[in-house]
Amino acid sequence: MRNWSIPAGRVFGIELRIHLTFLFLLIFVWLTESASHGTANAGRVLALVGMIFGCVVLHELGHALVGMHSGVPAKAIILLPIGGITLLDETQQPMEPGALTWKRDIRIALAGPLVNLIIALAAGSILLAVAPEIQLWAKPFVNSGNLPRSLVWANLWLAAFNLLPAYPMDGGRVLRALFSRHMDPVRATRRAVTIGQAFATAFMLAGMLWNIWLITIGFFLFIAAQLEERSAVFQSVLETVRLEDIMLTDFATLSPADTLEDALEKAVHSLQDDFPVIRGSDMVGVISRQKILQALRAEGNGYVQSVMNRIFEVAQRQESLASAFRKLTARNLSIIPVVEDQRLVGIVTLQNLMHSMALLAESRKLRKAALNS
Ligand SMILES: [Zn+2]
């Protein structure tokens, strides 16, 4: 999802990105407009698309702000032709049993459509009161020739479409939250995804018979549902992996009294990028190969002690990988020392994480196969 999107600024500190397929919306509106009036007026078409775009952003901000309020900050908003997706930063929150979070999830999901309903109701009642010549009930409801009327109907359409119980649309998220009252989050997501994909398939079939645009909507629903399922499964795997399963136990350490040149010499002979710094048996800091090089270039030789990072987090060997991940990302660290009774027993680094995860997955698979045979 991220790779196909371009950054478009920030709102309330949340990164806003436009998915490249958003261009489809422009083309679509252009085509339907020129089909209905012969030639389309470029300025008005752009104004209509800009207006829908703005309403989608407000919808997503509804999710993001309620999320922030409930302790789940938003990382980014990605705008797709079928609407937007707000990426919530759930890694900052331990995955609690669904029973505790389902109400929160429903609130966050409903906030988006609610924003559109409010816009539609407000704009509709103002128009009826002050500009009846707009003819709110005349067709076509959404067209570039009548922007005020389009504002009302586009928002009603956005609210209705997002309330479909087709995960990952907001209605589907409500459904998943309801499922998660009685089952674990991964199973709840799977069930919601299955229903979402049934909707996606129905859209594509209907599109073949009726309107080609529905095929595109179905296609995006399908892709989006799959992405969401994968991230839910990934999150649950992170919770089941203990640090002792994946930590490096064979690693190099430095002493605060080492000179930077000694440290560099050691770094040359090791595959590690990050080193724990140990005095006696105490962890006193961490330092990266890059930091050693930088310091050597900037100030010449010195001691590890004066350059090392004294602020670091440690983890216990029984801790889950998900919790270590939260610590790493919260402080932007690249290494976590694993301790037992104050003694350093291993390290987990971002660099070796993916590698050890892959190995662990293989070994679990082999063990399962051995059990089944
Ligand atoms: Zn939404």
Short mmCIF file of N, CA, C and O in Angstrom, two decimals, residues 7 61 72 99 115 122 139 154 159 205 210 236 241 249 272 299 358 360-361 371:
data_model
loop_
_atom_site.label_atom_id
_atom_site.label_comp_id
_atom_site.label_asym_id
_atom_site.label_seq_id
_atom_site.Cartn_x
_atom_site.Cartn_y
_atom_site.Cartn_z
N PRO A 7 3.64 11.15 -0.94
CA PRO A 7 3.32 12.00 0.21
C PRO A 7 2.62 13.29 -0.23
O PRO A 7 2.96 13.84 -1.27
N LEU A 61 -9.92 11.88 8.75
CA LEU A 61 -9.52 12.62 9.96
C LEU A 61 -10.46 12.29 11.11
O LEU A 61 -10.04 12.26 12.27
N VAL A 72 -5.03 5.30 20.30
CA VAL A 72 -4.44 4.61 19.14
C VAL A 72 -4.10 5.68 18.10
O VAL A 72 -4.93 6.02 17.28
N ALA A 99 -12.39 -8.33 23.97
CA ALA A 99 -13.46 -7.88 24.84
C ALA A 99 -13.24 -6.46 25.34
O ALA A 99 -14.19 -5.72 25.56
N VAL A 115 -18.79 11.82 10.07
CA VAL A 115 -18.34 13.11 9.54
C VAL A 115 -19.08 13.41 8.24
O VAL A 115 -19.61 14.52 8.05
N ALA A 122 -25.75 19.12 7.22
CA ALA A 122 -25.55 20.57 7.37
C ALA A 122 -25.69 21.25 6.01
O ALA A 122 -26.47 22.20 5.87
N LYS A 139 -31.98 14.81 -10.43
CA LYS A 139 -30.87 13.99 -10.92
C LYS A 139 -30.14 14.74 -12.03
O LYS A 139 -30.77 15.57 -12.70
N ALA A 154 -22.61 13.43 -2.55
CA ALA A 154 -21.33 12.71 -2.47
C ALA A 154 -21.07 12.28 -1.03
O ALA A 154 -20.59 11.17 -0.78
N ALA A 159 -20.83 8.05 3.08
CA ALA A 159 -21.26 7.45 4.35
C ALA A 159 -21.85 6.07 4.10
O ALA A 159 -21.48 5.09 4.76
N LEU A 205 -18.91 -9.15 -9.97
CA LEU A 205 -19.91 -9.80 -10.84
C LEU A 205 -20.95 -8.78 -11.32
O LEU A 205 -21.27 -8.70 -12.50
N TRP A 210 -23.37 -4.64 -15.15
CA TRP A 210 -24.05 -3.37 -15.05
C TRP A 210 -23.14 -2.16 -15.28
O TRP A 210 -23.34 -1.40 -16.22
N SER A 236 -0.15 -11.14 15.40
CA SER A 236 -0.37 -12.21 16.36
C SER A 236 0.86 -13.12 16.45
O SER A 236 1.17 -13.67 17.49
N VAL A 241 6.13 -15.02 19.73
CA VAL A 241 7.57 -15.29 19.69
C VAL A 241 8.23 -14.70 20.94
O VAL A 241 8.04 -13.52 21.25
N THR A 249 22.92 -15.12 20.68
CA THR A 249 23.64 -15.40 21.92
C THR A 249 25.14 -15.39 21.68
O THR A 249 25.93 -15.39 22.61
N GLN A 272 28.11 -7.79 13.19
CA GLN A 272 27.18 -6.94 13.91
C GLN A 272 27.27 -5.48 13.49
O GLN A 272 28.36 -5.00 13.17
N GLU A 299 36.27 13.53 15.30
CA GLU A 299 37.18 13.98 16.37
C GLU A 299 38.43 13.13 16.51
O GLU A 299 39.18 13.29 17.45
N ALA A 358 12.77 -15.62 10.07
CA ALA A 358 12.62 -16.58 8.97
C ALA A 358 13.10 -17.96 9.41
O ALA A 358 12.43 -18.97 9.17
N LEU A 360 13.25 -19.10 12.49
CA LEU A 360 12.32 -19.62 13.50
C LEU A 360 11.08 -20.20 12.84
O LEU A 360 10.62 -21.29 13.21
N ALA A 361 10.56 -19.49 11.82
CA ALA A 361 9.37 -19.97 11.11
C ALA A 361 9.66 -21.33 10.48
O ALA A 361 8.86 -22.25 10.59
N LEU A 371 5.89 -33.72 14.02
CA LEU A 371 4.81 -34.17 14.90
C LEU A 371 3.70 -34.88 14.14
O LEU A 371 3.12 -35.83 14.62
#
